[in-house]
Coordinates of C-alpha atoms in Angstrom, one line a residue:
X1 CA 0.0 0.0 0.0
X2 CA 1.5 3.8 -1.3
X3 CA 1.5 6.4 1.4
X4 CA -1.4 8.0 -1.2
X5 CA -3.8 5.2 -0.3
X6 CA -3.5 6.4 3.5
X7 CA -5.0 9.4 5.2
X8 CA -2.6 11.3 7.2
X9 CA -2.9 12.4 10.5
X10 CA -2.4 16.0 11.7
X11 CA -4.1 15.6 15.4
X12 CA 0.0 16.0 16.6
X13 CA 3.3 16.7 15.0
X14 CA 4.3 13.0 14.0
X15 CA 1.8 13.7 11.5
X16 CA 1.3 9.3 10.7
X17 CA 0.3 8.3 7.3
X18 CA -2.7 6.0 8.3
X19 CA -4.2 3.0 6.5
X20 CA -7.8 2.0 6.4
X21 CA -8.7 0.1 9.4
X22 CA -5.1 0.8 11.2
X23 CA -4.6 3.2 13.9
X24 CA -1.8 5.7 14.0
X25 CA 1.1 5.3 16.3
X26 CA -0.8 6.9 19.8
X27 CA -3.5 4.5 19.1
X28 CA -6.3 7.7 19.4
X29 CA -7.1 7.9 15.7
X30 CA -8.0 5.7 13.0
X31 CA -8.8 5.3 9.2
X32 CA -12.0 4.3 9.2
X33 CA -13.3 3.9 5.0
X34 CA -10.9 7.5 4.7
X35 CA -12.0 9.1 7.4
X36 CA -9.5 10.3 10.3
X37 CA -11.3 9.4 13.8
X38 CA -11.1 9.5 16.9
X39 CA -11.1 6.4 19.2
X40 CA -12.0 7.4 22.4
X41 CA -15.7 8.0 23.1
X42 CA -16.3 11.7 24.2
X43 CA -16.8 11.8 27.9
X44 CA -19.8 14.0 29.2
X45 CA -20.6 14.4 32.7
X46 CA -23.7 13.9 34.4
X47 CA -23.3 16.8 37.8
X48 CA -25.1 15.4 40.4
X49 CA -25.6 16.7 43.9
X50 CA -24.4 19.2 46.2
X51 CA -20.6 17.0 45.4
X52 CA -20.0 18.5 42.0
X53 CA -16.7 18.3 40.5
X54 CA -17.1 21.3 38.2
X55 CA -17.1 23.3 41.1
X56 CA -18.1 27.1 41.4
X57 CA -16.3 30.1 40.2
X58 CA -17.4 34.2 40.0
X59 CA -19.1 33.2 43.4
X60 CA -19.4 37.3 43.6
X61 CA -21.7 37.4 40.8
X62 CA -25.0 38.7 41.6
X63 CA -28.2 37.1 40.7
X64 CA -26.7 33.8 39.9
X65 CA -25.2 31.2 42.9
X66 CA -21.7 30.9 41.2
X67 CA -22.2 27.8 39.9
X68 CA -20.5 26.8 36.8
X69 CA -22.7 24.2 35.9
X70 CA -26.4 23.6 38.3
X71 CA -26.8 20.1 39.5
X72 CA -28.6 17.9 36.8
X73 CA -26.7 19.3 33.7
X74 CA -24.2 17.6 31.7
X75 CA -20.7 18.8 30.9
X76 CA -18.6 18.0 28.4
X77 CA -15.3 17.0 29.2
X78 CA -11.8 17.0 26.9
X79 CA -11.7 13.5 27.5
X80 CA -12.0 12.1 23.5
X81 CA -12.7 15.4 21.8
X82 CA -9.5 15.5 19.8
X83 CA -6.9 18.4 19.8
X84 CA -6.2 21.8 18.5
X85 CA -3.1 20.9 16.9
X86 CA -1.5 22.7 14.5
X87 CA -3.2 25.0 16.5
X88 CA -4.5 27.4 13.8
X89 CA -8.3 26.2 14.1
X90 CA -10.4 26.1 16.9
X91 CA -11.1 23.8 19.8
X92 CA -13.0 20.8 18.8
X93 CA -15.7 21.9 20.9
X94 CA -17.3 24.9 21.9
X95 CA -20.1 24.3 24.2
X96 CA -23.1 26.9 25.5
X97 CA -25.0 25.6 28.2
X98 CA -27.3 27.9 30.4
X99 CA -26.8 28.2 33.9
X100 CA -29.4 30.4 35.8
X101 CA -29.5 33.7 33.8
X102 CA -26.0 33.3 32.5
X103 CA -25.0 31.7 29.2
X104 CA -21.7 30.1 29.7
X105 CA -19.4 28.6 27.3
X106 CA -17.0 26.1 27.7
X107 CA -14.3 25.2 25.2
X108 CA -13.3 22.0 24.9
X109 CA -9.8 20.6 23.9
X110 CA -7.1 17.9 24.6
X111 CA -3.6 19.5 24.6
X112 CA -0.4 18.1 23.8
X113 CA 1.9 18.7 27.1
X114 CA 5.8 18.4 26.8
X115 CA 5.9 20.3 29.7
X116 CA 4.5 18.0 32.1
X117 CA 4.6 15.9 34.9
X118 CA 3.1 14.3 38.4
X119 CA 3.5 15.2 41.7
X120 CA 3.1 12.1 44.0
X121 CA 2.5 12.0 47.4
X122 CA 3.2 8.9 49.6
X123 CA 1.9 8.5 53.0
X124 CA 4.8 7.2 55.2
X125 CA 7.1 8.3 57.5
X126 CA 9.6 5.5 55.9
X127 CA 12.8 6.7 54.4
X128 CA 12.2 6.3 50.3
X129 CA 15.7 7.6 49.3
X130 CA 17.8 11.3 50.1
X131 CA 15.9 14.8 48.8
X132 CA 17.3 14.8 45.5
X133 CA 18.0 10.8 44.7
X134 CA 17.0 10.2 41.0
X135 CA 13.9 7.8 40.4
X136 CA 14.0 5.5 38.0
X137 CA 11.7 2.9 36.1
X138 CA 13.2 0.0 33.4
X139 CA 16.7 1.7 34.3
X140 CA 16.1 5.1 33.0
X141 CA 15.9 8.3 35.1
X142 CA 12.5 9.9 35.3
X143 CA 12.7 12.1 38.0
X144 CA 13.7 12.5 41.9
X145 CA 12.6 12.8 45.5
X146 CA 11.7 15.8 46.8
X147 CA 11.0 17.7 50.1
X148 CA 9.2 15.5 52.3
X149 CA 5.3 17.0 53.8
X150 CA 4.5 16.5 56.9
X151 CA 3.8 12.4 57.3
X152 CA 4.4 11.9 53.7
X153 CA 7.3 11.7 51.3
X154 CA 6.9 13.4 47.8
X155 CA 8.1 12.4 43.9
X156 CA 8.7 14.8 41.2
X157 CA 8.3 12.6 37.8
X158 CA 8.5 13.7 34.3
X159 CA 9.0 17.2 33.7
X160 CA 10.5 18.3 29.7
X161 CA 14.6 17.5 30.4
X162 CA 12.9 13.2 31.1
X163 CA 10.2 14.0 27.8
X164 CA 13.3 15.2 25.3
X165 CA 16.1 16.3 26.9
X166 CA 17.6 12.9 27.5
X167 CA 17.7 9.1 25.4
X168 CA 14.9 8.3 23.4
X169 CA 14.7 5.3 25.5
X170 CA 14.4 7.7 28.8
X171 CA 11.7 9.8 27.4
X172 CA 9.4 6.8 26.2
X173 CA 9.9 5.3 29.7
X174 CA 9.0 8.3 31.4
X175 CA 6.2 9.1 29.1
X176 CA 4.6 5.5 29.7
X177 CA 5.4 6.4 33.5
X178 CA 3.2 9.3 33.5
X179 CA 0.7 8.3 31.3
X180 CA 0.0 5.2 34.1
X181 CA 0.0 7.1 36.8
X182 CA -2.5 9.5 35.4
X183 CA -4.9 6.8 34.2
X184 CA -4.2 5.0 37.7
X185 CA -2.3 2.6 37.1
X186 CA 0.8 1.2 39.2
X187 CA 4.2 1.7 38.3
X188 CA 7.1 0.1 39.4
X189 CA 10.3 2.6 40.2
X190 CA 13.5 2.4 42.3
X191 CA 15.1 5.2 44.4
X192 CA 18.8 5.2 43.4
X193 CA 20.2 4.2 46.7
X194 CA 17.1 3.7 48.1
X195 CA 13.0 2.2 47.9
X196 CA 11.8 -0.1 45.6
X197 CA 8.3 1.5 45.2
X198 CA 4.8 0.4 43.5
X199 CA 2.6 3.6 43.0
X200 CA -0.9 3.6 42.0
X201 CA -3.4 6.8 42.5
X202 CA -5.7 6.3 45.1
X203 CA -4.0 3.0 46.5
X204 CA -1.4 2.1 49.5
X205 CA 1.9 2.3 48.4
X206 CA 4.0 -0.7 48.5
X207 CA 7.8 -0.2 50.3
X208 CA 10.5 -2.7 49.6
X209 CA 7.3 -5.2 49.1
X210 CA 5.5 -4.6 52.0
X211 CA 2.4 -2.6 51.5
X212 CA 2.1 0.3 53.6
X213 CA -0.6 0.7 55.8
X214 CA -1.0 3.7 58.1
X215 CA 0.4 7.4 57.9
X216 CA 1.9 8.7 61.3
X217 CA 0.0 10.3 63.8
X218 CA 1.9 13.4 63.9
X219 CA 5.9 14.1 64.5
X220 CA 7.2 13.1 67.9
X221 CA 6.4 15.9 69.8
X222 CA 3.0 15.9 68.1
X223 CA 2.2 12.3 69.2
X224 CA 3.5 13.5 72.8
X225 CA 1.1 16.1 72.9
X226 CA -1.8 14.5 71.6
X227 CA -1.4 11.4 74.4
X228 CA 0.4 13.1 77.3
X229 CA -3.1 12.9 79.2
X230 CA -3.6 9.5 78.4
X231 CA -0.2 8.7 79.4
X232 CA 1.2 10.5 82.6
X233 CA -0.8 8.1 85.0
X234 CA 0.3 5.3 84.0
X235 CA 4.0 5.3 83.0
X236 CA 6.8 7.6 84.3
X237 CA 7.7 9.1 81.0
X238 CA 7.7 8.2 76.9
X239 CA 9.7 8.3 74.3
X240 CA 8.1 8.7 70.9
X241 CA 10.9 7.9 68.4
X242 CA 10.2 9.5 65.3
X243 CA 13.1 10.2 62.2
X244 CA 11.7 13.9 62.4
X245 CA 11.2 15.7 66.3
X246 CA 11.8 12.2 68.7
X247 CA 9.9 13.8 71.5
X248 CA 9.8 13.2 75.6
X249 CA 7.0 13.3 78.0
X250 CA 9.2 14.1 80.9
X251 CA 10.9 17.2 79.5
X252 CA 8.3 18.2 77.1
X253 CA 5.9 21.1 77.5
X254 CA 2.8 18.9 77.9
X255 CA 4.3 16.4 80.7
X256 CA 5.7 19.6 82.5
X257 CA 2.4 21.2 83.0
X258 CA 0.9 18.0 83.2
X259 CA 3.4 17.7 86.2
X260 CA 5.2 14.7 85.0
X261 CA 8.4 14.8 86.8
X262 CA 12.3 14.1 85.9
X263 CA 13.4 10.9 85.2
X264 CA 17.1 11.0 84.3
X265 CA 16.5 9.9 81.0
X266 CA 19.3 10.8 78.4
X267 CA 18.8 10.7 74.6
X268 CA 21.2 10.8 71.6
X269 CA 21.0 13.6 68.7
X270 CA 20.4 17.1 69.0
X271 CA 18.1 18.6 71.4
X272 CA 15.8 21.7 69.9
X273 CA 13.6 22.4 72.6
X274 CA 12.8 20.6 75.9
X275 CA 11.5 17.4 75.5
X276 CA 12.1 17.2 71.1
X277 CA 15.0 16.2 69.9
X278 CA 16.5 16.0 66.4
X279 CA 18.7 13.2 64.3
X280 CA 18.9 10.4 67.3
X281 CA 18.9 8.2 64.0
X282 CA 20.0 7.8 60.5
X283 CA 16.9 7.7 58.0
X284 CA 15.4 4.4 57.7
X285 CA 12.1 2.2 57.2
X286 CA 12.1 1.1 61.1
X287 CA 10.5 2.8 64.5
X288 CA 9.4 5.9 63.0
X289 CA 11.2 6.2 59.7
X290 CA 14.3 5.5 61.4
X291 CA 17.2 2.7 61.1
X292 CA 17.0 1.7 64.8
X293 CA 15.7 -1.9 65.3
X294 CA 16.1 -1.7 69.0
X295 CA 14.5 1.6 70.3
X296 CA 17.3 1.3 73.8
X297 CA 19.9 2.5 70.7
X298 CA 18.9 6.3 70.6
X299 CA 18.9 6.2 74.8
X300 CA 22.2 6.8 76.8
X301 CA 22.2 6.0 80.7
X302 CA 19.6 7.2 82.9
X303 CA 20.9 10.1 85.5
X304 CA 21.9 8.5 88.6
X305 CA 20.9 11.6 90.5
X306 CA 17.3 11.6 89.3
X307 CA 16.0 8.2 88.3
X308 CA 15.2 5.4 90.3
X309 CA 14.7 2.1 90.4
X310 CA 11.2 0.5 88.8
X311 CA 11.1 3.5 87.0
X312 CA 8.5 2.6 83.7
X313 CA 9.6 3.8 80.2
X314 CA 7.2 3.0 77.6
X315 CA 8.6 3.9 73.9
X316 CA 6.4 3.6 70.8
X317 CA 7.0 4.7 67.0
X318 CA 3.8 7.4 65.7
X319 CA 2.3 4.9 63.8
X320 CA 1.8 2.4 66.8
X321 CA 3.3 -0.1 64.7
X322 CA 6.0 -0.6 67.2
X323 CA 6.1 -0.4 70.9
X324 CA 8.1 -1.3 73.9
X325 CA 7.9 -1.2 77.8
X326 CA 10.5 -1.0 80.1
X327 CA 11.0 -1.3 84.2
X328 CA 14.1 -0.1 85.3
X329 CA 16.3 -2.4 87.4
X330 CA 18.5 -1.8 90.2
X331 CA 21.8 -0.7 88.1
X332 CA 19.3 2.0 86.5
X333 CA 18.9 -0.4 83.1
X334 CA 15.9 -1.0 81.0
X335 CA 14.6 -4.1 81.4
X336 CA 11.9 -5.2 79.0
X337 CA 8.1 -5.9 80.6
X338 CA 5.1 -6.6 78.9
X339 CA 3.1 -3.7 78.3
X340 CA -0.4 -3.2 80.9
X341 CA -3.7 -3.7 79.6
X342 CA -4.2 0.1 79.6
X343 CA -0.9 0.9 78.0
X344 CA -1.6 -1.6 75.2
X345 CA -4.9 0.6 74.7
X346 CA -3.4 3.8 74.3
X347 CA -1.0 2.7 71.8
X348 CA -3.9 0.9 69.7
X349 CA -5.0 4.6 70.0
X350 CA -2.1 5.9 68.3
X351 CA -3.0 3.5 65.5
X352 CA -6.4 4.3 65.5
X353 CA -5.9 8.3 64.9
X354 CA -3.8 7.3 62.0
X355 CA -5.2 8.1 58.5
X356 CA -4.3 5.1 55.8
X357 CA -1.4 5.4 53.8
X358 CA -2.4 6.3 49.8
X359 CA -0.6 8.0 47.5
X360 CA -1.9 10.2 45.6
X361 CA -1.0 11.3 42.0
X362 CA -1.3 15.1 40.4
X363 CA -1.3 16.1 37.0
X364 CA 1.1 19.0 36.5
X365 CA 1.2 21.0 33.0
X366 CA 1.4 24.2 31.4
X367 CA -1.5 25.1 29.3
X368 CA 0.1 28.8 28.3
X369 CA 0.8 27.7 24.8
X370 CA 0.1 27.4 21.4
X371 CA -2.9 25.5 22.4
X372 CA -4.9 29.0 23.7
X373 CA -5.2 29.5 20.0
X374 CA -7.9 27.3 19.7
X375 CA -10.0 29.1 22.8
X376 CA -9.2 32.7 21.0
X377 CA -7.8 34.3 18.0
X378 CA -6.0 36.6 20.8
X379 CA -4.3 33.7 23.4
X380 CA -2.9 36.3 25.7
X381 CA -6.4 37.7 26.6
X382 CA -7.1 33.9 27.2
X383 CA -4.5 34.1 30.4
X384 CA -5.4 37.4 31.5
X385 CA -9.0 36.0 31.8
X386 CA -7.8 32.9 33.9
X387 CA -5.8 35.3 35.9
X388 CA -8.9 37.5 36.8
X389 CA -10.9 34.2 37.7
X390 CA -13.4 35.0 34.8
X391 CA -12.3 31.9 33.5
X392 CA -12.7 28.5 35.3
X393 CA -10.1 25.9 34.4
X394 CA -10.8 22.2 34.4
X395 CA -9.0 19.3 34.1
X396 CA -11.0 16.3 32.5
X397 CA -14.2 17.8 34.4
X398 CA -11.7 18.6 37.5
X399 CA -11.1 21.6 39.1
X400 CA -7.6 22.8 38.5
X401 CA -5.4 24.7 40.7
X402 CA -3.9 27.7 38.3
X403 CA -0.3 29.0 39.7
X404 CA 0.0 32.1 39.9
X405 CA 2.6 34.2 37.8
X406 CA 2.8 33.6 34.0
X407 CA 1.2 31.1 31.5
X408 CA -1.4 28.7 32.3
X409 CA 0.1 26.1 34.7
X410 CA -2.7 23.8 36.4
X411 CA -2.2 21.2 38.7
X412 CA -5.1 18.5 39.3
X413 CA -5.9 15.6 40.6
X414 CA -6.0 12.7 38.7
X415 CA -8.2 10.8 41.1
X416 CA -11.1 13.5 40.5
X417 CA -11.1 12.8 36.7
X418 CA -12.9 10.0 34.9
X419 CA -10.6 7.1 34.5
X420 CA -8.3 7.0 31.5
X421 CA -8.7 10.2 30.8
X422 CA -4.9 10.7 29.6
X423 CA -3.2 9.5 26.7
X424 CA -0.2 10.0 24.6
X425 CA 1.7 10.9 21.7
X426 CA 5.0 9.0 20.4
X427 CA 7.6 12.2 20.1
X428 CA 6.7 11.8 23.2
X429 CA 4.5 14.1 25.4
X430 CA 1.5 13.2 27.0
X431 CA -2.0 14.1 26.0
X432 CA -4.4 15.7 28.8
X433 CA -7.8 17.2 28.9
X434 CA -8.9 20.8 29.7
X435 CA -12.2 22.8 29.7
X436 CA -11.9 26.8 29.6
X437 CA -15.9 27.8 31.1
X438 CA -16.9 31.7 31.4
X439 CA -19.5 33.5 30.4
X440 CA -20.5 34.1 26.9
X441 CA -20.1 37.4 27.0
X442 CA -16.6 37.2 28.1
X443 CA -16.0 34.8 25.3
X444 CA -16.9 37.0 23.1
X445 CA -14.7 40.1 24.7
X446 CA -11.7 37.9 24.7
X447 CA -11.9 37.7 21.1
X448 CA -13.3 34.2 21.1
X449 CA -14.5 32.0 18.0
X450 CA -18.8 33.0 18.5
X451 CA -19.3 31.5 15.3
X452 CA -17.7 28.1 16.1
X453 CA -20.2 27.6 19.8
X454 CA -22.6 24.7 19.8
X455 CA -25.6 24.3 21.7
X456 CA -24.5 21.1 23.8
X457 CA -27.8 19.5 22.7
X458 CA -26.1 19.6 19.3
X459 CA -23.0 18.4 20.4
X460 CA -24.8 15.1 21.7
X461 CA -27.0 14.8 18.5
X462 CA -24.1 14.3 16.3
X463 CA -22.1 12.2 18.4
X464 CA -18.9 10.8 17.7
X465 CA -17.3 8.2 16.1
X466 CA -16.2 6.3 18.8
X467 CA -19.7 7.2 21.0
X468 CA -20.3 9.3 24.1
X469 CA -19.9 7.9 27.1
X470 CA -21.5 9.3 30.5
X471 CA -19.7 9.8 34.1
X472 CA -21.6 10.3 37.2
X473 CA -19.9 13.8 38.3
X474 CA -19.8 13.2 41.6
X475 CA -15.5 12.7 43.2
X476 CA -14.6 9.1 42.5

């Protein structure tokens, strides 16, 4: 067959020459008897409830409840509607839809994102790798670990120098990378010199092959403040070992006023403030995200002066996955005792107050390009609009965080989208939805295409090749 008997495609720069019946190389369009189309149904959303994804915008609108869209009506999504690209036509869809008084318009369009990436979020207080290690997946680099959150430990993947700056091979690995986790689906990667990790949106994350199951309570100090109540009657002080602030009941704020007295305990590391202390461990998937497997390790001798025999140490990580209690003898050592009945409650309440570990997975991209072309024959008013909140950004039906300064950069999450609502391209980059909705009017004074806007009852009388399919709108 002569590259004349196939249709070419222009939906993204590898421009494929396409047989009948044969997809092109992103497996989104086909020839179907000489016609380009595209294979993904177009996804609408049904918004139901008071739990609406599309959520409100202009709320200082008068006469009108800031919705974008009222419960009951439908919204189309990017998800299927086929790109801009070369970007010198306009969106595939442009939708008016009433709300209230107010004729609204949404434009509808997948973009084409080199400039792109996740953020992911892992619950755990386990040591993944250092701030900085590189992440890889099939042996090629596709990004690195970042500042850690509070009770959680954060990846940076993808981003344009993985997409084209490197190998081939690395940006085909790291575009299959994000286009997984965006369409929730695990991924395999390993920390140079550190985790093996399995990532999936919305799911535990699995460390060195054990799944992970609870994020910490708090830091040390945290936990210490949270359970000193609980505590001071029936021990004689704590230790909360914790890779973070390693706190102590007897020195810390809460057992002072609580009148817990000295006990001549003595920890390693650095002391910030009474009763926290910092580094008594190196980094580490043990009692509290440290490398300790006996918790005695970060304690020096008790104070001869000040502690006493029978003296009761109980020391517990902030998941309450590990605890220990301790009498002291007569040379002033620890002696392991099995913890009291009430004791053994207050740690199962550490466990309890502990949200399960997920990790969660955000799309990251910048939507300041070429792609505003097909929104308005003027793309600069396009960003001024977003930036004076007269235009509502969406992500797949998602609300999207816009950052502030130039461009369009949104950040959303993938687990409030309709599944598989990503795909990709092979030079590579990956392929993402997004919905620009403001009024008509503002449309129109943004230099907007008027003459391209569809009723959305139209839109759903012609259809598309591939169908329409419906999502409930509520958060999945």
């Amino acid at each position: 067959m002569t590259a004349a008997e196939k249709i070419r495609c222009d939906a993204c720069p590898v421009l494929c020459y396409i047989a009948d019946g044969r997809t092109g190389a992103c497996d989104r369009y086909a020839n179907h008897d000489g016609n380009l189309v595209r294979l993904d149904p177009l996804t609408v959303l049904d918004i139901a409830g008071d739990d609406q994804r599309v959520v409100p915008f202009l709320s200082g609108a008068q006469d009108w409840e800031g919705e974008a869209f009222s419960s009951g009506a439908k919204f189309v999504t990017a998800i299927g509607a086929g790109t801009t690209y070369p970007d010198y036509k306009p969106a595939p869809f442009i939708v008016s839809q009433k709300v209230g008084d107010e004729d609204m318009v949404t434009v509808v369009t997948e973009g084409i994102f080199s400039y792109c990436g996740v953020k992911v979020k892992i619950d755990t207080d386990r040591h993944i790798g250092e701030e900085r290690a590189i992440v890889r997946v099939d042996g090629e680099p596709v990004g690195h670990v970042m500042t850690g959150e509070y009770g959680s430990r954060m990846l940076s993947l993808g981003g344009v120098d993985h997409l084209t700056g490197g190998s081939k091979k690395e940006g085909r690995v790291t575009c299959a990378t994000l286009l997984a986790l965006c369409n929730r689906q695990s991924v395999e990667m390993e920390v140079e010199d550190g985790a093996r990790l399995v990532i999936a949106a919305g799911k535990a994350p699995v460390i060195n092959g054990t799944e992970e199951a609870r994020m910490r309570v708090g830091c040390g100090s945290a936990t210490i403040g949270m359970f000193a109540r609980q505590w001071a009657p029936l021990v004689d002080d704590v230790v909360v070992v914790d890779d973070h602030i390693t706190g102590v009941l007897s020195e810390h704020q809460a057992g002072r006023l609580l009148d817990v007295p000295p006990t001549g305990i003595k920890l390693k590391g650095r002391k910030s403030t009474p009763g926290r202390y910092f580094q008594v461990a190196g980094p580490g998937t043990s009692w509290g995200g440290t490398d300790i497997a006996d918790p005695l390790e970060i304690l020096g001798p008790f104070n001869p002066k000040v502690a006493w025999p029978g003296m009761r140490l109980l020391m517990v990580s902030t998941t309450g996955e590990q605890s220990a209690y301790y009498t002291l003898n007569e040379a002033l050592e620890p002696v392991p005792t099995d913890l009291t009945t009430a004791l053994e409650a207050v740690v199962a309440r550490i466990s309890e107050n502990c949200e399960p570990a997920t990790a969660s997975v955000l799309f990251m991209g910048g939507a300041g390009g070429s792609l505003r072309a097909g929104v308005t024959e003027n793309p600069v008013r396009l960003t001024r609009s977003v930036k004076a909140a007269l235009t509502r950004v969406t992500v797949g039906g998602a609300p999207a965080f816009v950052w502030p300064g130039g461009g369009i950069t949104v950040m959303a999450d993938v687990l409030a989208m309709p599944e598989n609502a990503f795909g990709s391209v092979p030079t590579p980059a990956l392929v993402a939805p997004i919905e620009f909705t403001l009024r008509r009017s503002d449309y129109a004074a943004l230099g907007g295409y008027i003459n391209e806007v569809q009723s959305l009852e139209d839109v759903l009388a012609k259809g598309m090749p591939a169908g329409v399919r419906t999502e409930n709108g509520e958060a999945a």
